[in-house]
């Protein structure tokens, strides 16, 4: 820039002419140069935004290069028309035959947090071509972009799972090579973020655990182990590798990655196995400036402490400043509308079958911060907890795109936490509830769930309720023990 100031001055002065009359390739190259040298040309940027349609006269990579430059410079506000053009020209870009165009566009949009559903749908439609012809970096960038923008491109992940060995560690040929721990960790993180069931990906991550832990950086290791925990995949080799590199990880002072690792320890129930490492990392985390933690991280700290307490692991007490920030923080509710509606329906059904209960109750005598790990519905006197599990509690089948019955790691961990806290836990799957409602036997279904868990009702109440169901649906009554009295202790 210092050597050629006149060139940039000339470009800025003639920006209108260049953007109105210039070749799309020339415009794209100017944007690329600005991004590479971190040069800001406000007049040129304004003229490009006004004449973005000019890029359609070139090749797809000219438009893609401009978008990539915007993301590299972190400039989102100056180019709304440019990114709107991505949606308009989505088919043109994805059908160009160049995976690099698709990958760079997806990366740029995700980097700036710009939703482009039409483009990502077409990316997903070209998934097989992308995975068969793209480099590891290009494929992983596509997966990362979909995860970052919360777009469930299940075909892409289905193909990625089929080629997991290549994407995680292997090489296809001299042109397309794997071998970067960051790619393996990013692919795993993308699957976990979207709750995609991709067993081969995680099997490959575990297979190459030593390579990830010795060659990867703290973020790679943290993302890999955290992702395994989120999908409920047991990775003993990965955890052992983390334990062996514990001192190096702690010295790196990457607090978020250390917190991811501690969270993975408690969610996968291996904190006791690696208790020494767990304590070291925990002490490093809580010594950090409390202002360094956002609400998500503070909730994570509170969960780690709660899980450890129930597991009988005596962690060092939180500093008062950090504890105060956690106490005043509110839990971020990541459940979906289906799950919340489901919970209200179940509460009404419980009242109808005579199950006395409260909503959102603390599992411990001392409430956790912000209602953390609260029980959806339960009877504290009987210590019966009912969890209404919506779609976010289950993994998604990559082949069909359907929600499966496979619980994710946090759901399994919470049930274990509640059981170790002395509660009888009943997990209700929203899919089963829909089937029962459509079939007209929702009360019968709920009663069976309660009875199977050992909840005891007065037989007269059960018979009355099931008789009502039988009249509506023609189903048989539930067999009950007439000697049962109402609400016996479990």
CSV table of C-alpha atoms in Angstrom, one decimal, residues 266 270-273 275 278-279 305 307-315:
chain,number,residue,atom,x,y,z
A,266,UNK,CA,-19.1,-34.3,33.4
A,270,UNK,CA,-15.7,-39.6,33.1
A,271,UNK,CA,-14.8,-36.8,35.5
A,272,UNK,CA,-13.8,-39.3,38.2
A,273,UNK,CA,-11.7,-41.2,35.8
A,275,UNK,CA,-10.3,-36.3,38.3
A,278,UNK,CA,-10.5,-32.1,35.9
A,279,UNK,CA,-9.4,-30.3,39.1
A,305,UNK,CA,-20.2,-27.6,39.3
A,307,UNK,CA,-22.8,-32.4,38.0
A,308,UNK,CA,-19.6,-32.7,40.0
A,309,UNK,CA,-21.3,-32.1,43.3
A,310,UNK,CA,-23.8,-34.9,42.7
A,311,UNK,CA,-21.0,-37.2,41.5
A,312,UNK,CA,-19.2,-36.6,44.9
A,313,UNK,CA,-16.3,-34.6,43.4
A,314,UNK,CA,-15.4,-31.7,45.7
A,315,UNK,CA,-14.4,-28.8,43.4
